[in-house]
Amino acid sequence: MTQIAQARTAWAMNAVLSALVSGFGQLTDRAVVRLLAKTAALTLLVFVLFGAGLYYGVSTAIEAYGFEGGGWAGAALAVVIAGLAFWFLFRVVALAVLQFFADEIIIAVEQQHYPDAALQARKLPFRRDLANSVRGVGRALLFNALAFPVALVLVFTAIGPAVVFLLVNAVLLGRELTDMAWLRHCGEPAEPNPVPSFQRVLLGGAIAAIMVVPIANFFAPILGAAAGTHLTHRALANGRSEDEV
């Protein structure tokens, strides 16, 4: 690796680390705490409803085939499947829920750190928020599904599947978490995201890693959205500075 490449890598890592530290400091804000409680509750509700529906469906299917003890067997199978679904789909569900409340965390960050930009931001209409959320969930499901066979082949390596899913979700999360802020400031049609791709991948990888840690996984999307907002505004500021030179 050349010295220039090393310098760029170090700069990108420092930028992401700084954004994460700034985002972490935002987690104590009242608005952010309320949002954290709201998104965590809705995410859990989605999985509870999924588990209840799964239990009913499995129990009914078992009893339909004449097996006794369908309730207990259905409950056990539902717990196993729901647990696997929680591990594989938590990132997708948490991000989809966050999409609908992203404005709240972005506004909190902008008002505290970028007040001038906050005045210029535009609120996205519900239809566009919904479309962005659906596209984000679709991309996450598609690429995780495509990665699954690769992870399955590498299952004998123990760490292989985790690395595959980490890389896939690093790319997906990095894009989504910076787009949330960027879409409030870009024109129509949307211009390319100003955050360098390597920074986006580093941010996405950090948040994807935090999402596999129990308890921490609930505030990871909020932290990611806050850090993504910082990266977006710093990239815009750097771009303006370069344009002025």
PDB file of C-alpha atoms in Angstrom:
ATOM      1  CA  MET A   1       0.000   0.000   0.000  1.00  0.00           C
ATOM      2  CA  THR A   2       1.405   3.385  -1.018  1.00  0.00           C
ATOM      3  CA  GLN A   3       1.780   6.264   1.410  1.00  0.00           C
ATOM      4  CA  ILE A   4      -1.056   8.131  -0.326  1.00  0.00           C
ATOM      5  CA  ALA A   5      -3.371   5.128   0.020  1.00  0.00           C
ATOM      6  CA  GLN A   6      -2.376   4.729   3.660  1.00  0.00           C
ATOM      7  CA  ALA A   7      -3.045   8.413   4.310  1.00  0.00           C
ATOM      8  CA  ARG A   8      -6.477   8.201   2.649  1.00  0.00           C
ATOM      9  CA  THR A   9      -7.350   5.074   4.642  1.00  0.00           C
ATOM     10  CA  ALA A  10      -6.271   6.695   7.901  1.00  0.00           C
ATOM     11  CA  TRP A  11      -8.226   9.847   7.033  1.00  0.00           C
ATOM     12  CA  ALA A  12     -11.379   7.837   6.269  1.00  0.00           C
ATOM     13  CA  MET A  13     -11.073   5.832   9.499  1.00  0.00           C
ATOM     14  CA  ASN A  14     -10.560   8.996  11.551  1.00  0.00           C
ATOM     15  CA  ALA A  15     -13.560  10.635   9.866  1.00  0.00           C
ATOM     16  CA  VAL A  16     -15.835   7.681  10.652  1.00  0.00           C
ATOM     17  CA  LEU A  17     -14.540   7.338  14.212  1.00  0.00           C
ATOM     18  CA  SER A  18     -15.094  11.049  14.809  1.00  0.00           C
ATOM     19  CA  ALA A  19     -18.635  10.801  13.415  1.00  0.00           C
ATOM     20  CA  LEU A  20     -19.409   7.801  15.637  1.00  0.00           C
ATOM     21  CA  VAL A  21     -18.096   9.603  18.729  1.00  0.00           C
ATOM     22  CA  SER A  22     -20.198  12.671  17.864  1.00  0.00           C
ATOM     23  CA  GLY A  23     -23.217  10.474  17.219  1.00  0.00           C
ATOM     24  CA  PHE A  24     -22.731   8.633  20.504  1.00  0.00           C
ATOM     25  CA  GLY A  25     -22.783  11.963  22.333  1.00  0.00           C
ATOM     26  CA  GLN A  26     -26.212  12.622  20.814  1.00  0.00           C
ATOM     27  CA  LEU A  27     -27.753   9.518  22.416  1.00  0.00           C
ATOM     28  CA  THR A  28     -28.452  11.345  25.686  1.00  0.00           C
ATOM     29  CA  ASP A  29     -30.683  13.986  24.043  1.00  0.00           C
ATOM     30  CA  ARG A  30     -34.317  13.729  25.076  1.00  0.00           C
ATOM     31  CA  ALA A  31     -35.531  13.650  21.486  1.00  0.00           C
ATOM     32  CA  VAL A  32     -33.111  10.849  20.680  1.00  0.00           C
ATOM     33  CA  VAL A  33     -34.013   8.872  23.813  1.00  0.00           C
ATOM     34  CA  ARG A  34     -37.703   9.081  22.845  1.00  0.00           C
ATOM     35  CA  LEU A  35     -36.884   7.963  19.338  1.00  0.00           C
ATOM     36  CA  LEU A  36     -34.775   5.090  20.661  1.00  0.00           C
ATOM     37  CA  ALA A  37     -37.645   3.888  22.841  1.00  0.00           C
ATOM     38  CA  LYS A  38     -40.088   4.208  19.951  1.00  0.00           C
ATOM     39  CA  THR A  39     -37.998   2.375  17.374  1.00  0.00           C
ATOM     40  CA  ALA A  40     -36.962  -0.372  19.816  1.00  0.00           C
ATOM     41  CA  ALA A  41     -40.599  -0.957  20.827  1.00  0.00           C
ATOM     42  CA  LEU A  42     -41.791  -1.102  17.218  1.00  0.00           C
ATOM     43  CA  THR A  43     -38.957  -3.407  16.189  1.00  0.00           C
ATOM     44  CA  LEU A  44     -39.760  -5.776  19.049  1.00  0.00           C
ATOM     45  CA  LEU A  45     -43.466  -5.588  18.212  1.00  0.00           C
ATOM     46  CA  VAL A  46     -42.767  -6.672  14.632  1.00  0.00           C
ATOM     47  CA  PHE A  47     -40.912  -9.763  15.848  1.00  0.00           C
ATOM     48  CA  VAL A  48     -43.510 -10.546  18.535  1.00  0.00           C
ATOM     49  CA  LEU A  49     -46.284 -10.437  15.936  1.00  0.00           C
ATOM     50  CA  PHE A  50     -44.150 -12.517  13.588  1.00  0.00           C
ATOM     51  CA  GLY A  51     -43.540 -15.068  16.352  1.00  0.00           C
ATOM     52  CA  ALA A  52     -47.232 -15.220  17.289  1.00  0.00           C
ATOM     53  CA  GLY A  53     -48.271 -15.714  13.670  1.00  0.00           C
ATOM     54  CA  LEU A  54     -45.567 -18.328  13.208  1.00  0.00           C
ATOM     55  CA  TYR A  55     -46.698 -20.220  16.314  1.00  0.00           C
ATOM     56  CA  TYR A  56     -50.315 -20.235  15.147  1.00  0.00           C
ATOM     57  CA  GLY A  57     -49.370 -21.364  11.635  1.00  0.00           C
ATOM     58  CA  VAL A  58     -46.976 -24.123  12.739  1.00  0.00           C
ATOM     59  CA  SER A  59     -49.342 -25.439  15.441  1.00  0.00           C
ATOM     60  CA  THR A  60     -52.244 -25.523  13.020  1.00  0.00           C
ATOM     61  CA  ALA A  61     -50.150 -27.344  10.408  1.00  0.00           C
ATOM     62  CA  ILE A  62     -48.923 -29.932  12.930  1.00  0.00           C
ATOM     63  CA  GLU A  63     -52.454 -30.647  14.214  1.00  0.00           C
ATOM     64  CA  ALA A  64     -53.804 -30.789  10.644  1.00  0.00           C
ATOM     65  CA  TYR A  65     -51.508 -33.737   9.957  1.00  0.00           C
ATOM     66  CA  GLY A  66     -52.851 -35.548  13.025  1.00  0.00           C
ATOM     67  CA  PHE A  67     -49.853 -35.179  15.332  1.00  0.00           C
ATOM     68  CA  GLU A  68     -50.550 -34.769  19.039  1.00  0.00           C
ATOM     69  CA  GLY A  69     -49.031 -32.014  21.110  1.00  0.00           C
ATOM     70  CA  GLY A  70     -49.144 -29.553  18.257  1.00  0.00           C
ATOM     71  CA  GLY A  71     -49.182 -26.622  20.660  1.00  0.00           C
ATOM     72  CA  TRP A  72     -45.908 -27.525  22.386  1.00  0.00           C
ATOM     73  CA  ALA A  73     -44.193 -28.629  19.183  1.00  0.00           C
ATOM     74  CA  GLY A  74     -45.429 -25.527  17.403  1.00  0.00           C
ATOM     75  CA  ALA A  75     -44.204 -23.310  20.210  1.00  0.00           C
ATOM     76  CA  ALA A  76     -40.743 -24.930  20.204  1.00  0.00           C
ATOM     77  CA  LEU A  77     -40.414 -24.723  16.420  1.00  0.00           C
ATOM     78  CA  ALA A  78     -41.730 -21.152  16.386  1.00  0.00           C
ATOM     79  CA  VAL A  79     -39.146 -20.116  18.998  1.00  0.00           C
ATOM     80  CA  VAL A  80     -36.317 -21.640  16.953  1.00  0.00           C
ATOM     81  CA  ILE A  81     -37.453 -20.091  13.657  1.00  0.00           C
ATOM     82  CA  ALA A  82     -38.232 -16.715  15.251  1.00  0.00           C
ATOM     83  CA  GLY A  83     -34.790 -16.711  16.898  1.00  0.00           C
ATOM     84  CA  LEU A  84     -33.081 -17.374  13.578  1.00  0.00           C
ATOM     85  CA  ALA A  85     -35.244 -14.754  11.880  1.00  0.00           C
ATOM     86  CA  PHE A  86     -34.360 -12.245  14.606  1.00  0.00           C
ATOM     87  CA  TRP A  87     -30.653 -12.857  14.034  1.00  0.00           C
ATOM     88  CA  PHE A  88     -30.861 -12.663  10.231  1.00  0.00           C
ATOM     89  CA  LEU A  89     -33.544 -10.001   9.797  1.00  0.00           C
ATOM     90  CA  PHE A  90     -33.010  -7.668  12.754  1.00  0.00           C
ATOM     91  CA  ARG A  91     -30.910  -5.268  10.682  1.00  0.00           C
ATOM     92  CA  VAL A  92     -33.558  -5.140   7.954  1.00  0.00           C
ATOM     93  CA  VAL A  93     -36.485  -4.586  10.322  1.00  0.00           C
ATOM     94  CA  ALA A  94     -34.666  -2.061  12.529  1.00  0.00           C
ATOM     95  CA  LEU A  95     -33.583  -0.043   9.501  1.00  0.00           C
ATOM     96  CA  ALA A  96     -37.080  -0.131   7.988  1.00  0.00           C
ATOM     97  CA  VAL A  97     -38.565   1.150  11.264  1.00  0.00           C
ATOM     98  CA  LEU A  98     -35.885   3.836  11.553  1.00  0.00           C
ATOM     99  CA  GLN A  99     -36.608   5.085   8.015  1.00  0.00           C
ATOM    100  CA  PHE A 100     -39.995   6.395   9.164  1.00  0.00           C
ATOM    101  CA  PHE A 101     -38.477   8.351  12.065  1.00  0.00           C
ATOM    102  CA  ALA A 102     -35.130   9.286  10.533  1.00  0.00           C
ATOM    103  CA  ASP A 103     -36.078  12.966  10.360  1.00  0.00           C
ATOM    104  CA  GLU A 104     -36.201  13.160  14.161  1.00  0.00           C
ATOM    105  CA  ILE A 105     -32.603  12.060  14.714  1.00  0.00           C
ATOM    106  CA  ILE A 106     -31.320  14.042  11.727  1.00  0.00           C
ATOM    107  CA  ILE A 107     -33.063  17.212  12.909  1.00  0.00           C
ATOM    108  CA  ALA A 108     -31.669  16.744  16.427  1.00  0.00           C
ATOM    109  CA  VAL A 109     -28.119  16.436  15.064  1.00  0.00           C
ATOM    110  CA  GLU A 110     -28.473  19.317  12.605  1.00  0.00           C
ATOM    111  CA  GLN A 111     -30.015  21.722  15.111  1.00  0.00           C
ATOM    112  CA  GLN A 112     -27.192  21.128  17.566  1.00  0.00           C
ATOM    113  CA  HIS A 113     -24.217  20.900  15.209  1.00  0.00           C
ATOM    114  CA  TYR A 114     -25.284  22.337  11.831  1.00  0.00           C
ATOM    115  CA  PRO A 115     -27.940  24.993  12.530  1.00  0.00           C
ATOM    116  CA  ASP A 116     -27.516  26.760   9.171  1.00  0.00           C
ATOM    117  CA  ALA A 117     -28.009  23.502   7.288  1.00  0.00           C
ATOM    118  CA  ALA A 118     -31.017  22.666   9.458  1.00  0.00           C
ATOM    119  CA  LEU A 119     -32.757  25.814   8.213  1.00  0.00           C
ATOM    120  CA  GLN A 120     -32.196  24.790   4.592  1.00  0.00           C
ATOM    121  CA  ALA A 121     -33.296  21.167   4.953  1.00  0.00           C
ATOM    122  CA  ARG A 122     -36.559  20.051   3.416  1.00  0.00           C
ATOM    123  CA  LYS A 123     -38.880  17.492   4.911  1.00  0.00           C
ATOM    124  CA  LEU A 124     -39.486  14.577   2.599  1.00  0.00           C
ATOM    125  CA  PRO A 125     -43.139  13.800   1.816  1.00  0.00           C
ATOM    126  CA  PHE A 126     -44.526  10.591   3.310  1.00  0.00           C
ATOM    127  CA  ARG A 127     -44.738   8.920  -0.102  1.00  0.00           C
ATOM    128  CA  ARG A 128     -41.035   9.447  -0.710  1.00  0.00           C
ATOM    129  CA  ASP A 129     -40.147   8.308   2.813  1.00  0.00           C
ATOM    130  CA  LEU A 130     -42.195   5.163   2.209  1.00  0.00           C
ATOM    131  CA  ALA A 131     -40.604   4.598  -1.199  1.00  0.00           C
ATOM    132  CA  ASN A 132     -37.096   5.009   0.259  1.00  0.00           C
ATOM    133  CA  SER A 133     -37.925   2.596   3.057  1.00  0.00           C
ATOM    134  CA  VAL A 134     -39.354  -0.016   0.691  1.00  0.00           C
ATOM    135  CA  ARG A 135     -36.348   0.254  -1.632  1.00  0.00           C
ATOM    136  CA  GLY A 136     -33.948  -0.005   1.317  1.00  0.00           C
ATOM    137  CA  VAL A 137     -35.691  -3.084   2.708  1.00  0.00           C
ATOM    138  CA  GLY A 138     -35.834  -4.622  -0.767  1.00  0.00           C
ATOM    139  CA  ARG A 139     -32.106  -4.117  -1.297  1.00  0.00           C
ATOM    140  CA  ALA A 140     -31.316  -5.525   2.152  1.00  0.00           C
ATOM    141  CA  LEU A 141     -33.452  -8.634   1.621  1.00  0.00           C
ATOM    142  CA  LEU A 142     -32.136  -9.203  -1.908  1.00  0.00           C
ATOM    143  CA  PHE A 143     -28.443  -8.888  -1.104  1.00  0.00           C
ATOM    144  CA  ASN A 144     -28.715 -10.875   2.141  1.00  0.00           C
ATOM    145  CA  ALA A 145     -30.548 -13.604   0.228  1.00  0.00           C
ATOM    146  CA  LEU A 146     -27.835 -13.614  -2.447  1.00  0.00           C
ATOM    147  CA  ALA A 147     -25.170 -13.787   0.270  1.00  0.00           C
ATOM    148  CA  PHE A 148     -26.835 -16.716   2.042  1.00  0.00           C
ATOM    149  CA  PRO A 149     -25.561 -19.456  -0.351  1.00  0.00           C
ATOM    150  CA  VAL A 150     -22.036 -18.055  -0.093  1.00  0.00           C
ATOM    151  CA  ALA A 151     -22.291 -18.033   3.703  1.00  0.00           C
ATOM    152  CA  LEU A 152     -23.624 -21.604   3.606  1.00  0.00           C
ATOM    153  CA  VAL A 153     -20.599 -22.766   1.612  1.00  0.00           C
ATOM    154  CA  LEU A 154     -18.301 -21.133   4.175  1.00  0.00           C
ATOM    155  CA  VAL A 155     -20.147 -22.470   7.227  1.00  0.00           C
ATOM    156  CA  PHE A 156     -17.372 -25.019   7.899  1.00  0.00           C
ATOM    157  CA  THR A 157     -14.954 -22.128   8.491  1.00  0.00           C
ATOM    158  CA  ALA A 158     -17.060 -20.956  11.473  1.00  0.00           C
ATOM    159  CA  ILE A 159     -16.233 -17.285  10.926  1.00  0.00           C
ATOM    160  CA  GLY A 160     -16.903 -17.243   7.166  1.00  0.00           C
ATOM    161  CA  PRO A 161     -20.686 -16.652   7.273  1.00  0.00           C
ATOM    162  CA  ALA A 162     -20.298 -13.799   9.781  1.00  0.00           C
ATOM    163  CA  VAL A 163     -17.703 -12.115   7.551  1.00  0.00           C
ATOM    164  CA  VAL A 164     -19.915 -12.470   4.445  1.00  0.00           C
ATOM    165  CA  PHE A 165     -22.957 -10.937   6.120  1.00  0.00           C
ATOM    166  CA  LEU A 166     -20.838  -8.235   7.742  1.00  0.00           C
ATOM    167  CA  LEU A 167     -19.432  -7.156   4.376  1.00  0.00           C
ATOM    168  CA  VAL A 168     -22.813  -7.199   2.643  1.00  0.00           C
ATOM    169  CA  ASN A 169     -24.496  -5.212   5.383  1.00  0.00           C
ATOM    170  CA  ALA A 170     -21.559  -2.811   5.663  1.00  0.00           C
ATOM    171  CA  VAL A 171     -22.241  -1.695   2.099  1.00  0.00           C
ATOM    172  CA  LEU A 172     -26.024  -1.600   2.544  1.00  0.00           C
ATOM    173  CA  LEU A 173     -26.071   0.171   5.906  1.00  0.00           C
ATOM    174  CA  GLY A 174     -23.408   2.687   4.929  1.00  0.00           C
ATOM    175  CA  ARG A 175     -25.509   3.817   2.003  1.00  0.00           C
ATOM    176  CA  GLU A 176     -28.827   3.927   3.854  1.00  0.00           C
ATOM    177  CA  LEU A 177     -27.481   5.722   6.939  1.00  0.00           C
ATOM    178  CA  THR A 178     -25.918   8.547   4.922  1.00  0.00           C
ATOM    179  CA  ASP A 179     -28.754   8.778   2.395  1.00  0.00           C
ATOM    180  CA  MET A 180     -31.165   9.584   5.243  1.00  0.00           C
ATOM    181  CA  ALA A 181     -29.501  12.960   5.779  1.00  0.00           C
ATOM    182  CA  TRP A 182     -28.403  13.554   2.188  1.00  0.00           C
ATOM    183  CA  LEU A 183     -31.920  13.233   0.732  1.00  0.00           C
ATOM    184  CA  ARG A 184     -33.009  16.180   2.904  1.00  0.00           C
ATOM    185  CA  HIS A 185     -30.451  18.431   1.238  1.00  0.00           C
ATOM    186  CA  CYS A 186     -29.939  17.165  -2.316  1.00  0.00           C
ATOM    187  CA  GLY A 187     -31.812  18.532  -5.297  1.00  0.00           C
ATOM    188  CA  GLU A 188     -34.268  16.943  -7.696  1.00  0.00           C
ATOM    189  CA  PRO A 189     -33.367  14.590  -9.227  1.00  0.00           C
ATOM    190  CA  ALA A 190     -31.170  13.412  -6.366  1.00  0.00           C
ATOM    191  CA  GLU A 191     -27.464  14.025  -6.855  1.00  0.00           C
ATOM    192  CA  PRO A 192     -24.878  11.366  -5.878  1.00  0.00           C
ATOM    193  CA  ASN A 193     -24.232  10.901  -2.167  1.00  0.00           C
ATOM    194  CA  PRO A 194     -21.233  13.149  -1.273  1.00  0.00           C
ATOM    195  CA  VAL A 195     -19.833  10.823   1.414  1.00  0.00           C
ATOM    196  CA  PRO A 196     -16.859   8.850   0.009  1.00  0.00           C
ATOM    197  CA  SER A 197     -17.759   5.194  -0.552  1.00  0.00           C
ATOM    198  CA  PHE A 198     -14.991   3.902   1.732  1.00  0.00           C
ATOM    199  CA  GLN A 199     -16.296   6.025   4.599  1.00  0.00           C
ATOM    200  CA  ARG A 200     -19.799   4.673   3.990  1.00  0.00           C
ATOM    201  CA  VAL A 201     -18.538   1.089   4.082  1.00  0.00           C
ATOM    202  CA  LEU A 202     -16.578   1.719   7.293  1.00  0.00           C
ATOM    203  CA  LEU A 203     -19.636   3.270   8.946  1.00  0.00           C
ATOM    204  CA  GLY A 204     -21.872   0.441   7.750  1.00  0.00           C
ATOM    205  CA  GLY A 205     -19.416  -2.169   8.983  1.00  0.00           C
ATOM    206  CA  ALA A 206     -19.178  -0.565  12.419  1.00  0.00           C
ATOM    207  CA  ILE A 207     -22.966  -0.396  12.798  1.00  0.00           C
ATOM    208  CA  ALA A 208     -23.455  -3.930  11.429  1.00  0.00           C
ATOM    209  CA  ALA A 209     -20.943  -5.194  14.012  1.00  0.00           C
ATOM    210  CA  ILE A 210     -22.723  -3.365  16.846  1.00  0.00           C
ATOM    211  CA  MET A 211     -26.041  -4.845  15.685  1.00  0.00           C
ATOM    212  CA  VAL A 212     -24.921  -8.369  16.615  1.00  0.00           C
ATOM    213  CA  VAL A 213     -24.278  -7.323  20.225  1.00  0.00           C
ATOM    214  CA  PRO A 214     -27.320  -7.860  22.495  1.00  0.00           C
ATOM    215  CA  ILE A 215     -28.869  -4.647  23.889  1.00  0.00           C
ATOM    216  CA  ALA A 216     -26.450  -2.518  21.861  1.00  0.00           C
ATOM    217  CA  ASN A 217     -28.251  -3.656  18.700  1.00  0.00           C
ATOM    218  CA  PHE A 218     -31.287  -1.545  19.637  1.00  0.00           C
ATOM    219  CA  PHE A 219     -29.458   1.784  19.673  1.00  0.00           C
ATOM    220  CA  ALA A 220     -27.102   0.916  16.786  1.00  0.00           C
ATOM    221  CA  PRO A 221     -29.467   2.219  14.043  1.00  0.00           C
ATOM    222  CA  ILE A 222     -29.906   5.527  15.903  1.00  0.00           C
ATOM    223  CA  LEU A 223     -26.149   5.847  16.373  1.00  0.00           C
ATOM    224  CA  GLY A 224     -25.658   5.042  12.698  1.00  0.00           C
ATOM    225  CA  ALA A 225     -28.158   7.672  11.553  1.00  0.00           C
ATOM    226  CA  ALA A 226     -26.523  10.320  13.754  1.00  0.00           C
ATOM    227  CA  ALA A 227     -23.022   9.408  12.562  1.00  0.00           C
ATOM    228  CA  GLY A 228     -24.242   9.308   8.965  1.00  0.00           C
ATOM    229  CA  THR A 229     -25.602  12.830   9.362  1.00  0.00           C
ATOM    230  CA  HIS A 230     -22.222  14.050  10.611  1.00  0.00           C
ATOM    231  CA  LEU A 231     -20.399  12.374   7.711  1.00  0.00           C
ATOM    232  CA  THR A 232     -22.832  13.881   5.204  1.00  0.00           C
ATOM    233  CA  HIS A 233     -22.460  17.454   6.459  1.00  0.00           C
ATOM    234  CA  ARG A 234     -18.702  17.171   6.790  1.00  0.00           C
ATOM    235  CA  ALA A 235     -18.506  15.851   3.219  1.00  0.00           C
ATOM    236  CA  LEU A 236     -20.644  18.770   2.041  1.00  0.00           C
ATOM    237  CA  ALA A 237     -18.429  21.216   3.924  1.00  0.00           C
ATOM    238  CA  ASN A 238     -15.299  19.676   2.408  1.00  0.00           C
ATOM    239  CA  GLY A 239     -16.850  19.893  -1.027  1.00  0.00           C
ATOM    240  CA  ARG A 240     -17.701  23.552  -0.570  1.00  0.00           C
ATOM    241  CA  SER A 241     -14.195  24.274   0.714  1.00  0.00           C
ATOM    242  CA  GLU A 242     -12.673  22.582  -2.338  1.00  0.00           C
ATOM    243  CA  ASP A 243     -14.984  24.549  -4.638  1.00  0.00           C
ATOM    244  CA  GLU A 244     -13.864  27.799  -3.042  1.00  0.00           C
ATOM    245  CA  VAL A 245     -10.155  27.074  -3.518  1.00  0.00           C
TER     246      VAL A 245
END
